[in-house]
Amino acid sequence: MLIIDNLCKTYANGVVALNNISLQIPNGMFGLLGPNGAGKSSLMRTLATLQEADSGSVHLGNIDVLREKNAVKKQLGYLPQDFGLFPKETAWSLLNHFARLKGINKKSTRLARVEELLRRVNLWAVRKHKLGSYSGGMRQRFGIAQALLGNPQLLIVDEPTSGLDPQERNRFYNLLSEIGEQRIVILSTHIVEDVNDLCTNMAIIKNGTVVMAAKPQQIVAKVQGRVWQKSIDKQQLTAFEDSYHVISTRLLAGQTIIRIVTDTPPAQGFCEVTATLEDAYFYHLSQAA
Ligand code: ADP
């Protein structure tokens, strides 16, 4: 279990990135969902011991994460948002190099580990290709292989699916779910679908604050039965926004579809719809300060 207690961080420019964040994160996939600027990367970097918090505490089992950095690093795999690669290296040579840096000194052990990981992320067949020739999805899978080198208990993956095509994203999802079976995997994202499809537990954060933390189904349940939809003319949008709590608008075949949350049945023309995690996410975000 990873336990985060009242974590705070204000940057030198006065931006409050983490405002009393408390979370309890069990084994399995945990989704950290929030809009750009919510504080996700700041939280990830703090957990990965790459930046200091101002106050609060974080414990991974018996390890005091903010103080025992070396102990944490042994348990930690981190795939940052902007994972820089050496384009002229091959996957095999770079992973072998990282493994050496990790202290896997015995050659036969190291080679076996490199092979195991490249097979696991499905890059063994292309291990001799230069990383510069890899697609976005292949690069992310290579990133996961390097993050798994030390067999970490905690894997932190920051915005991993942006820029991946649907097929690559699917493959990446499958890989993460397998990995999440025996450890804590924290996935930060602004893509609701990522969390919906993958995570057993999640938190929504906004302006450095936890808006809600629960299982995705529980978060959806809070708005179930209260979401209604209507197709309107674009010009009517402001009027509807004045009368209803509009959580989302989207264009469909030239029409504007609005979804609202209401406790009492709205006027004619609305139809009740099954709430999705996206509805719940937009609703909770709009409720938060
Ligand atoms: P997210 O990952 O959810 O997009 P971030 O943690 O990157 O959010 O950013 C949270 C807030 O902190 C934003 O307002 C961002 O502009 C600000 N911020 C992030 N890093 C720094 C930094 N090094 N110095 C100053 N402000 C920062």
PDB file of C-alpha atoms and ligand atoms in Angstrom:
ATOM      1  CA  MET A   1       0.000   0.000   0.000  1.00  0.00           C
ATOM      2  CA  LEU A   2       1.192   3.519  -0.844  1.00  0.00           C
ATOM      3  CA  ILE A   3      -0.092   6.051   1.666  1.00  0.00           C
ATOM      4  CA  ILE A   4       0.063   9.741   0.844  1.00  0.00           C
ATOM      5  CA  ASP A   5      -0.783  12.132   3.672  1.00  0.00           C
ATOM      6  CA  ASN A   6      -1.410  15.868   3.340  1.00  0.00           C
ATOM      7  CA  LEU A   7       1.192  16.382   0.650  1.00  0.00           C
ATOM      8  CA  CYS A   8       1.804  20.043  -0.259  1.00  0.00           C
ATOM      9  CA  LYS A   9       3.969  21.730  -2.842  1.00  0.00           C
ATOM     10  CA  THR A  10       4.097  25.368  -3.893  1.00  0.00           C
ATOM     11  CA  TYR A  11       6.533  26.303  -6.650  1.00  0.00           C
ATOM     12  CA  ALA A  12       8.857  29.297  -6.359  1.00  0.00           C
ATOM     13  CA  ASN A  13       6.543  31.254  -8.690  1.00  0.00           C
ATOM     14  CA  GLY A  14       3.695  30.858  -6.180  1.00  0.00           C
ATOM     15  CA  VAL A  15       1.744  28.147  -8.054  1.00  0.00           C
ATOM     16  CA  VAL A  16       0.199  25.728  -5.559  1.00  0.00           C
ATOM     17  CA  ALA A  17       0.652  22.427  -7.389  1.00  0.00           C
ATOM     18  CA  LEU A  18      -0.226  20.063  -4.509  1.00  0.00           C
ATOM     19  CA  ASN A  19      -2.686  21.252  -1.912  1.00  0.00           C
ATOM     20  CA  ASN A  20      -3.036  18.720   0.920  1.00  0.00           C
ATOM     21  CA  ILE A  21      -3.166  15.589  -1.201  1.00  0.00           C
ATOM     22  CA  SER A  22      -4.070  12.437   0.732  1.00  0.00           C
ATOM     23  CA  LEU A  23      -4.542   9.093  -1.005  1.00  0.00           C
ATOM     24  CA  GLN A  24      -4.315   5.399  -0.176  1.00  0.00           C
ATOM     25  CA  ILE A  25      -3.219   3.346  -3.141  1.00  0.00           C
ATOM     26  CA  PRO A  26      -3.387  -0.468  -3.009  1.00  0.00           C
ATOM     27  CA  ASN A  27      -1.827  -3.014  -5.375  1.00  0.00           C
ATOM     28  CA  GLY A  28      -3.242  -2.906  -8.888  1.00  0.00           C
ATOM     29  CA  MET A  29      -3.845  -0.165 -11.393  1.00  0.00           C
ATOM     30  CA  PHE A  30      -4.593   3.246  -9.957  1.00  0.00           C
ATOM     31  CA  GLY A  31      -5.728   6.050 -12.266  1.00  0.00           C
ATOM     32  CA  LEU A  32      -4.900   9.636 -11.460  1.00  0.00           C
ATOM     33  CA  LEU A  33      -7.228  11.647 -13.638  1.00  0.00           C
ATOM     34  CA  GLY A  34      -7.272  15.414 -13.986  1.00  0.00           C
ATOM     35  CA  PRO A  35      -7.130  18.235 -16.523  1.00  0.00           C
ATOM     36  CA  ASN A  36      -3.852  19.753 -17.675  1.00  0.00           C
ATOM     37  CA  GLY A  37      -2.274  21.717 -14.868  1.00  0.00           C
ATOM     38  CA  ALA A  38      -4.109  19.748 -12.139  1.00  0.00           C
ATOM     39  CA  GLY A  39      -0.865  18.697 -10.470  1.00  0.00           C
ATOM     40  CA  LYS A  40      -0.540  15.113 -11.735  1.00  0.00           C
ATOM     41  CA  SER A  41       3.059  15.370 -12.892  1.00  0.00           C
ATOM     42  CA  SER A  42       4.029  17.255  -9.749  1.00  0.00           C
ATOM     43  CA  LEU A  43       2.605  14.409  -7.666  1.00  0.00           C
ATOM     44  CA  MET A  44       4.279  11.754  -9.826  1.00  0.00           C
ATOM     45  CA  ARG A  45       7.656  13.462  -9.648  1.00  0.00           C
ATOM     46  CA  THR A  46       7.354  13.793  -5.880  1.00  0.00           C
ATOM     47  CA  LEU A  47       6.479  10.096  -5.514  1.00  0.00           C
ATOM     48  CA  ALA A  48       9.385   9.245  -7.809  1.00  0.00           C
ATOM     49  CA  THR A  49      11.668  11.244  -5.442  1.00  0.00           C
ATOM     50  CA  LEU A  50      12.614  13.622  -8.252  1.00  0.00           C
ATOM     51  CA  GLN A  51      11.338  16.683  -6.466  1.00  0.00           C
ATOM     52  CA  GLU A  52      10.803  17.712  -2.873  1.00  0.00           C
ATOM     53  CA  ALA A  53       7.445  18.299  -1.226  1.00  0.00           C
ATOM     54  CA  ASP A  54       7.030  21.237   1.165  1.00  0.00           C
ATOM     55  CA  SER A  55       5.152  19.176   3.764  1.00  0.00           C
ATOM     56  CA  GLY A  56       3.226  15.965   4.225  1.00  0.00           C
ATOM     57  CA  SER A  57       4.349  12.361   4.119  1.00  0.00           C
ATOM     58  CA  VAL A  58       4.388   9.375   1.790  1.00  0.00           C
ATOM     59  CA  HIS A  59       4.888   5.767   2.858  1.00  0.00           C
ATOM     60  CA  LEU A  60       5.386   2.723   0.665  1.00  0.00           C
ATOM     61  CA  GLY A  61       4.988  -0.149   3.096  1.00  0.00           C
ATOM     62  CA  ASN A  62       7.645   0.571   5.724  1.00  0.00           C
ATOM     63  CA  ILE A  63       9.587   3.023   3.577  1.00  0.00           C
ATOM     64  CA  ASP A  64       9.340   6.745   4.269  1.00  0.00           C
ATOM     65  CA  VAL A  65       9.371   7.846   0.618  1.00  0.00           C
ATOM     66  CA  LEU A  66      10.304  11.491   1.164  1.00  0.00           C
ATOM     67  CA  ARG A  67      13.260  10.647   3.417  1.00  0.00           C
ATOM     68  CA  GLU A  68      14.569   7.223   2.395  1.00  0.00           C
ATOM     69  CA  LYS A  69      15.144   7.999  -1.255  1.00  0.00           C
ATOM     70  CA  ASN A  70      17.614   5.223  -1.915  1.00  0.00           C
ATOM     71  CA  ALA A  71      15.287   2.624  -0.470  1.00  0.00           C
ATOM     72  CA  VAL A  72      12.432   3.964  -2.620  1.00  0.00           C
ATOM     73  CA  LYS A  73      14.511   3.926  -5.767  1.00  0.00           C
ATOM     74  CA  LYS A  74      15.044   0.178  -5.361  1.00  0.00           C
ATOM     75  CA  GLN A  75      11.275  -0.324  -5.380  1.00  0.00           C
ATOM     76  CA  LEU A  76      10.461   2.210  -8.050  1.00  0.00           C
ATOM     77  CA  GLY A  77      10.000   2.192 -11.813  1.00  0.00           C
ATOM     78  CA  TYR A  78       9.207   5.495 -13.474  1.00  0.00           C
ATOM     79  CA  LEU A  79       8.138   6.263 -17.014  1.00  0.00           C
ATOM     80  CA  PRO A  80       8.084  10.044 -17.337  1.00  0.00           C
ATOM     81  CA  GLN A  81       5.944  11.989 -19.784  1.00  0.00           C
ATOM     82  CA  ASP A  82       8.896  13.006 -21.916  1.00  0.00           C
ATOM     83  CA  PHE A  83      10.966   9.881 -21.947  1.00  0.00           C
ATOM     84  CA  GLY A  84      14.110  10.871 -23.845  1.00  0.00           C
ATOM     85  CA  LEU A  85      15.694   8.169 -25.957  1.00  0.00           C
ATOM     86  CA  PHE A  86      18.995   7.722 -27.672  1.00  0.00           C
ATOM     87  CA  PRO A  87      17.780   7.381 -31.262  1.00  0.00           C
ATOM     88  CA  LYS A  88      20.939   5.765 -32.586  1.00  0.00           C
ATOM     89  CA  GLU A  89      21.039   3.009 -29.963  1.00  0.00           C
ATOM     90  CA  THR A  90      19.218  -0.258 -30.410  1.00  0.00           C
ATOM     91  CA  ALA A  91      16.654  -1.353 -27.842  1.00  0.00           C
ATOM     92  CA  TRP A  92      18.854  -4.253 -26.865  1.00  0.00           C
ATOM     93  CA  SER A  93      22.043  -2.236 -26.317  1.00  0.00           C
ATOM     94  CA  LEU A  94      20.320   0.552 -24.410  1.00  0.00           C
ATOM     95  CA  LEU A  95      18.404  -1.796 -22.121  1.00  0.00           C
ATOM     96  CA  ASN A  96      21.598  -3.726 -21.500  1.00  0.00           C
ATOM     97  CA  HIS A  97      23.291  -0.440 -20.616  1.00  0.00           C
ATOM     98  CA  PHE A  98      20.478   0.551 -18.223  1.00  0.00           C
ATOM     99  CA  ALA A  99      20.649  -2.895 -16.639  1.00  0.00           C
ATOM    100  CA  ARG A 100      24.350  -2.395 -15.984  1.00  0.00           C
ATOM    101  CA  LEU A 101      23.595   0.994 -14.407  1.00  0.00           C
ATOM    102  CA  LYS A 102      20.989  -0.732 -12.244  1.00  0.00           C
ATOM    103  CA  GLY A 103      23.778  -2.891 -10.905  1.00  0.00           C
ATOM    104  CA  ILE A 104      22.944  -6.158 -12.653  1.00  0.00           C
ATOM    105  CA  ASN A 105      26.631  -6.914 -13.026  1.00  0.00           C
ATOM    106  CA  LYS A 106      26.702 -10.595 -13.793  1.00  0.00           C
ATOM    107  CA  LYS A 107      26.597 -10.840 -17.571  1.00  0.00           C
ATOM    108  CA  SER A 108      24.482 -13.979 -17.877  1.00  0.00           C
ATOM    109  CA  THR A 109      21.894 -12.633 -15.390  1.00  0.00           C
ATOM    110  CA  ARG A 110      21.824  -9.305 -17.191  1.00  0.00           C
ATOM    111  CA  LEU A 111      21.389 -10.795 -20.646  1.00  0.00           C
ATOM    112  CA  ALA A 112      18.638 -13.062 -19.399  1.00  0.00           C
ATOM    113  CA  ARG A 113      16.818 -10.139 -17.776  1.00  0.00           C
ATOM    114  CA  VAL A 114      17.123  -7.970 -20.899  1.00  0.00           C
ATOM    115  CA  GLU A 115      15.754 -10.770 -23.041  1.00  0.00           C
ATOM    116  CA  GLU A 116      12.902 -11.487 -20.634  1.00  0.00           C
ATOM    117  CA  LEU A 117      11.844  -7.832 -20.564  1.00  0.00           C
ATOM    118  CA  LEU A 118      12.118  -7.253 -24.308  1.00  0.00           C
ATOM    119  CA  ARG A 119      10.004 -10.359 -24.865  1.00  0.00           C
ATOM    120  CA  ARG A 120       7.505  -9.209 -22.263  1.00  0.00           C
ATOM    121  CA  VAL A 121       6.950  -5.846 -23.985  1.00  0.00           C
ATOM    122  CA  ASN A 122       6.928  -7.534 -27.366  1.00  0.00           C
ATOM    123  CA  LEU A 123      10.048  -5.878 -28.756  1.00  0.00           C
ATOM    124  CA  TRP A 124      12.315  -8.904 -28.927  1.00  0.00           C
ATOM    125  CA  ALA A 125      11.876  -9.280 -32.703  1.00  0.00           C
ATOM    126  CA  VAL A 126      12.921  -5.646 -33.245  1.00  0.00           C
ATOM    127  CA  ARG A 127      15.607  -5.520 -30.558  1.00  0.00           C
ATOM    128  CA  LYS A 128      18.318  -4.754 -33.094  1.00  0.00           C
ATOM    129  CA  HIS A 129      16.480  -1.830 -34.657  1.00  0.00           C
ATOM    130  CA  LYS A 130      17.492   1.691 -33.733  1.00  0.00           C
ATOM    131  CA  LEU A 131      15.169   3.352 -31.215  1.00  0.00           C
ATOM    132  CA  GLY A 132      14.854   6.325 -33.559  1.00  0.00           C
ATOM    133  CA  SER A 133      12.921   4.099 -35.971  1.00  0.00           C
ATOM    134  CA  TYR A 134      10.385   3.011 -33.323  1.00  0.00           C
ATOM    135  CA  SER A 135       6.744   4.169 -33.341  1.00  0.00           C
ATOM    136  CA  GLY A 136       5.328   6.030 -30.335  1.00  0.00           C
ATOM    137  CA  GLY A 137       3.834   2.825 -28.949  1.00  0.00           C
ATOM    138  CA  MET A 138       7.086   0.896 -29.322  1.00  0.00           C
ATOM    139  CA  ARG A 139       8.961   3.675 -27.542  1.00  0.00           C
ATOM    140  CA  GLN A 140       6.475   3.575 -24.669  1.00  0.00           C
ATOM    141  CA  ARG A 141       6.825  -0.191 -24.426  1.00  0.00           C
ATOM    142  CA  PHE A 142      10.586   0.207 -24.343  1.00  0.00           C
ATOM    143  CA  GLY A 143      10.059   2.764 -21.566  1.00  0.00           C
ATOM    144  CA  ILE A 144       8.108   0.174 -19.605  1.00  0.00           C
ATOM    145  CA  ALA A 145      10.862  -2.403 -20.083  1.00  0.00           C
ATOM    146  CA  GLN A 146      13.454  -0.014 -18.621  1.00  0.00           C
ATOM    147  CA  ALA A 147      11.085   0.926 -15.778  1.00  0.00           C
ATOM    148  CA  LEU A 148      10.665  -2.768 -14.908  1.00  0.00           C
ATOM    149  CA  LEU A 149      14.395  -3.561 -14.825  1.00  0.00           C
ATOM    150  CA  GLY A 150      14.656  -3.568 -11.048  1.00  0.00           C
ATOM    151  CA  ASN A 151      11.353  -5.469 -10.659  1.00  0.00           C
ATOM    152  CA  PRO A 152       9.787  -2.504  -8.825  1.00  0.00           C
ATOM    153  CA  GLN A 153       6.909  -2.717  -6.348  1.00  0.00           C
ATOM    154  CA  LEU A 154       5.751   0.702  -7.488  1.00  0.00           C
ATOM    155  CA  LEU A 155       5.479   1.676 -11.143  1.00  0.00           C
ATOM    156  CA  ILE A 156       4.656   5.264 -12.041  1.00  0.00           C
ATOM    157  CA  VAL A 157       3.545   6.021 -15.580  1.00  0.00           C
ATOM    158  CA  ASP A 158       2.905   9.644 -16.519  1.00  0.00           C
ATOM    159  CA  GLU A 159       0.491  10.340 -19.425  1.00  0.00           C
ATOM    160  CA  PRO A 160       1.580   7.239 -21.327  1.00  0.00           C
ATOM    161  CA  THR A 161      -1.009   7.019 -24.088  1.00  0.00           C
ATOM    162  CA  SER A 162      -1.011  10.511 -25.563  1.00  0.00           C
ATOM    163  CA  GLY A 163       0.153  10.257 -29.155  1.00  0.00           C
ATOM    164  CA  LEU A 164      -0.530   6.513 -29.479  1.00  0.00           C
ATOM    165  CA  ASP A 165      -2.880   5.232 -32.161  1.00  0.00           C
ATOM    166  CA  PRO A 166      -5.800   3.056 -30.976  1.00  0.00           C
ATOM    167  CA  GLN A 167      -4.051  -0.224 -31.754  1.00  0.00           C
ATOM    168  CA  GLU A 168      -0.859   0.784 -29.962  1.00  0.00           C
ATOM    169  CA  ARG A 169      -2.883   2.086 -27.068  1.00  0.00           C
ATOM    170  CA  ASN A 170      -4.692  -1.225 -26.762  1.00  0.00           C
ATOM    171  CA  ARG A 171      -1.463  -3.160 -26.735  1.00  0.00           C
ATOM    172  CA  PHE A 172      -0.032  -0.802 -24.137  1.00  0.00           C
ATOM    173  CA  TYR A 173      -3.171  -1.208 -21.989  1.00  0.00           C
ATOM    174  CA  ASN A 174      -2.832  -4.979 -22.061  1.00  0.00           C
ATOM    175  CA  LEU A 175       0.784  -4.771 -21.040  1.00  0.00           C
ATOM    176  CA  LEU A 176       0.015  -2.438 -18.139  1.00  0.00           C
ATOM    177  CA  SER A 177      -2.848  -4.587 -16.843  1.00  0.00           C
ATOM    178  CA  GLU A 178      -0.581  -7.630 -16.762  1.00  0.00           C
ATOM    179  CA  ILE A 179       2.081  -5.679 -14.915  1.00  0.00           C
ATOM    180  CA  GLY A 180      -0.489  -4.266 -12.484  1.00  0.00           C
ATOM    181  CA  GLU A 181      -1.437  -7.697 -11.214  1.00  0.00           C
ATOM    182  CA  GLN A 182       1.387  -7.939  -8.703  1.00  0.00           C
ATOM    183  CA  ARG A 183       2.347  -4.350  -7.880  1.00  0.00           C
ATOM    184  CA  ILE A 184       1.127  -0.783  -7.552  1.00  0.00           C
ATOM    185  CA  VAL A 185       0.870   0.935 -10.905  1.00  0.00           C
ATOM    186  CA  ILE A 186      -0.065   4.619 -10.903  1.00  0.00           C
ATOM    187  CA  LEU A 187      -1.198   5.896 -14.241  1.00  0.00           C
ATOM    188  CA  SER A 188      -1.590   9.620 -14.654  1.00  0.00           C
ATOM    189  CA  THR A 189      -3.752  10.774 -17.515  1.00  0.00           C
ATOM    190  CA  HIS A 190      -6.276  13.325 -18.733  1.00  0.00           C
ATOM    191  CA  ILE A 191      -7.942  10.625 -20.855  1.00  0.00           C
ATOM    192  CA  VAL A 192     -11.002   9.213 -19.098  1.00  0.00           C
ATOM    193  CA  GLU A 193     -11.042   6.111 -21.276  1.00  0.00           C
ATOM    194  CA  ASP A 194      -7.594   5.079 -19.987  1.00  0.00           C
ATOM    195  CA  VAL A 195      -8.887   4.953 -16.436  1.00  0.00           C
ATOM    196  CA  ASN A 196     -12.225   3.424 -17.347  1.00  0.00           C
ATOM    197  CA  ASP A 197     -10.661   0.536 -19.225  1.00  0.00           C
ATOM    198  CA  LEU A 198      -7.763  -0.166 -16.917  1.00  0.00           C
ATOM    199  CA  CYS A 199      -8.003   0.983 -13.339  1.00  0.00           C
ATOM    200  CA  THR A 200      -9.550  -0.662 -10.304  1.00  0.00           C
ATOM    201  CA  ASN A 201      -9.144   2.477  -8.220  1.00  0.00           C
ATOM    202  CA  MET A 202      -8.863   6.106  -9.163  1.00  0.00           C
ATOM    203  CA  ALA A 203      -8.735   9.690  -8.026  1.00  0.00           C
ATOM    204  CA  ILE A 204      -9.817  12.864  -9.747  1.00  0.00           C
ATOM    205  CA  ILE A 205      -7.587  15.830  -9.048  1.00  0.00           C
ATOM    206  CA  LYS A 206      -7.985  19.492  -9.898  1.00  0.00           C
ATOM    207  CA  ASN A 207      -5.961  22.511  -8.814  1.00  0.00           C
ATOM    208  CA  GLY A 208      -3.741  20.304  -6.688  1.00  0.00           C
ATOM    209  CA  THR A 209      -6.665  18.931  -4.677  1.00  0.00           C
ATOM    210  CA  VAL A 210      -8.275  15.484  -4.621  1.00  0.00           C
ATOM    211  CA  VAL A 211     -11.837  16.008  -5.823  1.00  0.00           C
ATOM    212  CA  MET A 212     -12.783  12.364  -5.345  1.00  0.00           C
ATOM    213  CA  ALA A 213     -11.088   9.011  -4.784  1.00  0.00           C
ATOM    214  CA  ALA A 214     -12.980   5.729  -5.214  1.00  0.00           C
ATOM    215  CA  LYS A 215     -13.498   2.879  -7.651  1.00  0.00           C
ATOM    216  CA  PRO A 216     -14.557   4.023 -11.149  1.00  0.00           C
ATOM    217  CA  GLN A 217     -17.946   2.283 -10.740  1.00  0.00           C
ATOM    218  CA  GLN A 218     -18.569   4.111  -7.454  1.00  0.00           C
ATOM    219  CA  ILE A 219     -17.760   7.433  -9.063  1.00  0.00           C
ATOM    220  CA  VAL A 220     -20.164   6.711 -11.914  1.00  0.00           C
ATOM    221  CA  ALA A 221     -22.836   5.544  -9.452  1.00  0.00           C
ATOM    222  CA  LYS A 222     -22.933   9.008  -7.902  1.00  0.00           C
ATOM    223  CA  VAL A 223     -24.439  10.481 -11.076  1.00  0.00           C
ATOM    224  CA  GLN A 224     -26.356   7.438 -12.342  1.00  0.00           C
ATOM    225  CA  GLY A 225     -30.028   8.253 -12.978  1.00  0.00           C
ATOM    226  CA  ARG A 226     -29.314  11.980 -13.124  1.00  0.00           C
ATOM    227  CA  VAL A 227     -27.758  12.366 -16.579  1.00  0.00           C
ATOM    228  CA  TRP A 228     -29.955  13.533 -19.442  1.00  0.00           C
ATOM    229  CA  GLN A 229     -29.191  14.352 -23.036  1.00  0.00           C
ATOM    230  CA  LYS A 230     -30.675  16.589 -25.707  1.00  0.00           C
ATOM    231  CA  SER A 231     -29.832  17.648 -29.225  1.00  0.00           C
ATOM    232  CA  ILE A 232     -30.042  21.430 -29.617  1.00  0.00           C
ATOM    233  CA  ASP A 233     -29.111  24.205 -32.040  1.00  0.00           C
ATOM    234  CA  LYS A 234     -25.750  25.721 -31.259  1.00  0.00           C
ATOM    235  CA  GLN A 235     -27.305  29.157 -30.703  1.00  0.00           C
ATOM    236  CA  GLN A 236     -29.435  27.769 -27.866  1.00  0.00           C
ATOM    237  CA  LEU A 237     -26.427  26.630 -25.836  1.00  0.00           C
ATOM    238  CA  THR A 238     -26.133  29.711 -23.615  1.00  0.00           C
ATOM    239  CA  ALA A 239     -29.826  29.567 -22.738  1.00  0.00           C
ATOM    240  CA  PHE A 240     -29.514  25.904 -21.744  1.00  0.00           C
ATOM    241  CA  GLU A 241     -26.400  26.647 -19.726  1.00  0.00           C
ATOM    242  CA  ASP A 242     -28.356  29.286 -17.840  1.00  0.00           C
ATOM    243  CA  SER A 243     -31.157  26.845 -16.984  1.00  0.00           C
ATOM    244  CA  TYR A 244     -29.311  23.562 -16.473  1.00  0.00           C
ATOM    245  CA  HIS A 245     -26.068  22.130 -15.142  1.00  0.00           C
ATOM    246  CA  VAL A 246     -24.527  21.325 -18.530  1.00  0.00           C
ATOM    247  CA  ILE A 247     -21.579  18.944 -18.071  1.00  0.00           C
ATOM    248  CA  SER A 248     -20.603  18.405 -21.700  1.00  0.00           C
ATOM    249  CA  THR A 249     -21.375  19.466 -25.237  1.00  0.00           C
ATOM    250  CA  ARG A 250     -20.359  17.719 -28.419  1.00  0.00           C
ATOM    251  CA  LEU A 251     -21.071  17.983 -32.074  1.00  0.00           C
ATOM    252  CA  LEU A 252     -22.773  15.126 -33.866  1.00  0.00           C
ATOM    253  CA  ALA A 253     -23.735  15.405 -37.543  1.00  0.00           C
ATOM    254  CA  GLY A 254     -24.039  19.179 -37.361  1.00  0.00           C
ATOM    255  CA  GLN A 255     -26.135  19.084 -34.185  1.00  0.00           C
ATOM    256  CA  THR A 256     -24.967  20.017 -30.715  1.00  0.00           C
ATOM    257  CA  ILE A 257     -25.599  17.327 -28.119  1.00  0.00           C
ATOM    258  CA  ILE A 258     -25.633  18.504 -24.533  1.00  0.00           C
ATOM    259  CA  ARG A 259     -25.588  16.351 -21.421  1.00  0.00           C
ATOM    260  CA  ILE A 260     -26.863  17.706 -18.142  1.00  0.00           C
ATOM    261  CA  VAL A 261     -27.009  16.470 -14.556  1.00  0.00           C
ATOM    262  CA  THR A 262     -30.222  17.145 -12.680  1.00  0.00           C
ATOM    263  CA  ASP A 263     -32.078  15.772  -9.657  1.00  0.00           C
ATOM    264  CA  THR A 264     -35.486  16.549 -11.099  1.00  0.00           C
ATOM    265  CA  PRO A 265     -36.610  15.444 -14.575  1.00  0.00           C
ATOM    266  CA  PRO A 266     -35.897  18.265 -17.044  1.00  0.00           C
ATOM    267  CA  ALA A 267     -38.302  19.733 -19.604  1.00  0.00           C
ATOM    268  CA  GLN A 268     -39.528  17.700 -22.551  1.00  0.00           C
ATOM    269  CA  GLY A 269     -37.069  16.807 -25.223  1.00  0.00           C
ATOM    270  CA  PHE A 270     -34.386  15.483 -22.880  1.00  0.00           C
ATOM    271  CA  CYS A 271     -33.860  11.755 -22.644  1.00  0.00           C
ATOM    272  CA  GLU A 272     -32.279   9.993 -19.688  1.00  0.00           C
ATOM    273  CA  VAL A 273     -29.015   8.249 -20.536  1.00  0.00           C
ATOM    274  CA  THR A 274     -26.791   5.725 -18.820  1.00  0.00           C
ATOM    275  CA  ALA A 275     -24.062   7.689 -17.073  1.00  0.00           C
ATOM    276  CA  THR A 276     -20.468   7.088 -18.111  1.00  0.00           C
ATOM    277  CA  LEU A 277     -17.238   7.737 -16.236  1.00  0.00           C
ATOM    278  CA  GLU A 278     -16.756  10.741 -18.495  1.00  0.00           C
ATOM    279  CA  ASP A 279     -20.089  12.206 -17.332  1.00  0.00           C
ATOM    280  CA  ALA A 280     -19.109  11.634 -13.715  1.00  0.00           C
ATOM    281  CA  TYR A 281     -15.667  13.138 -14.297  1.00  0.00           C
ATOM    282  CA  PHE A 282     -17.045  16.316 -15.908  1.00  0.00           C
ATOM    283  CA  TYR A 283     -19.689  16.604 -13.221  1.00  0.00           C
ATOM    284  CA  HIS A 284     -17.257  16.261 -10.308  1.00  0.00           C
ATOM    285  CA  LEU A 285     -14.790  18.648 -11.952  1.00  0.00           C
ATOM    286  CA  SER A 286     -17.512  21.245 -12.405  1.00  0.00           C
ATOM    287  CA  GLN A 287     -18.546  20.860  -8.757  1.00  0.00           C
ATOM    288  CA  ALA A 288     -14.999  21.351  -7.510  1.00  0.00           C
ATOM    289  CA  ALA A 289     -13.555  24.755  -6.780  1.00  0.00           C
TER     290      ALA A 289
HETATM  291  P1  ADP B   1      -0.444  18.181 -14.758  1.00  0.00           P
HETATM  292  O1  ADP B   1       0.610  17.119 -14.807  1.00  0.00           O
HETATM  293  O2  ADP B   1      -1.727  17.732 -14.115  1.00  0.00           O
HETATM  294  O3  ADP B   1      -0.691  18.829 -16.093  1.00  0.00           O
HETATM  295  P2  ADP B   1       1.567  19.754 -13.362  1.00  0.00           P
HETATM  296  O4  ADP B   1       1.933  19.040 -12.114  1.00  0.00           O
HETATM  297  O5  ADP B   1       2.487  19.658 -14.521  1.00  0.00           O
HETATM  298  O6  ADP B   1       0.069  19.357 -13.782  1.00  0.00           O
HETATM  299  O7  ADP B   1       1.384  21.294 -13.036  1.00  0.00           O
HETATM  300  C1  ADP B   1       0.614  21.791 -11.932  1.00  0.00           C
HETATM  301  C2  ADP B   1       0.750  23.292 -11.877  1.00  0.00           C
HETATM  302  O8  ADP B   1       2.087  23.610 -11.479  1.00  0.00           O
HETATM  303  C3  ADP B   1       0.536  23.980 -13.202  1.00  0.00           C
HETATM  304  O9  ADP B   1      -0.086  25.229 -12.938  1.00  0.00           O
HETATM  305  C4  ADP B   1       1.927  24.179 -13.748  1.00  0.00           C
HETATM  306  O10 ADP B   1       1.982  25.309 -14.597  1.00  0.00           O
HETATM  307  C5  ADP B   1       2.729  24.401 -12.479  1.00  0.00           C
HETATM  308  N1  ADP B   1       4.122  23.921 -12.556  1.00  0.00           N
HETATM  309  C6  ADP B   1       4.531  22.678 -12.888  1.00  0.00           C
HETATM  310  N2  ADP B   1       5.874  22.563 -12.785  1.00  0.00           N
HETATM  311  C7  ADP B   1       6.317  23.767 -12.376  1.00  0.00           C
HETATM  312  C8  ADP B   1       7.605  24.305 -12.068  1.00  0.00           C
HETATM  313  N3  ADP B   1       8.712  23.559 -12.168  1.00  0.00           N
HETATM  314  N4  ADP B   1       7.684  25.596 -11.664  1.00  0.00           N
HETATM  315  C9  ADP B   1       6.569  26.343 -11.569  1.00  0.00           C
HETATM  316  N5  ADP B   1       5.332  25.920 -11.820  1.00  0.00           N
HETATM  317  C10 ADP B   1       5.185  24.643 -12.226  1.00  0.00           C
END
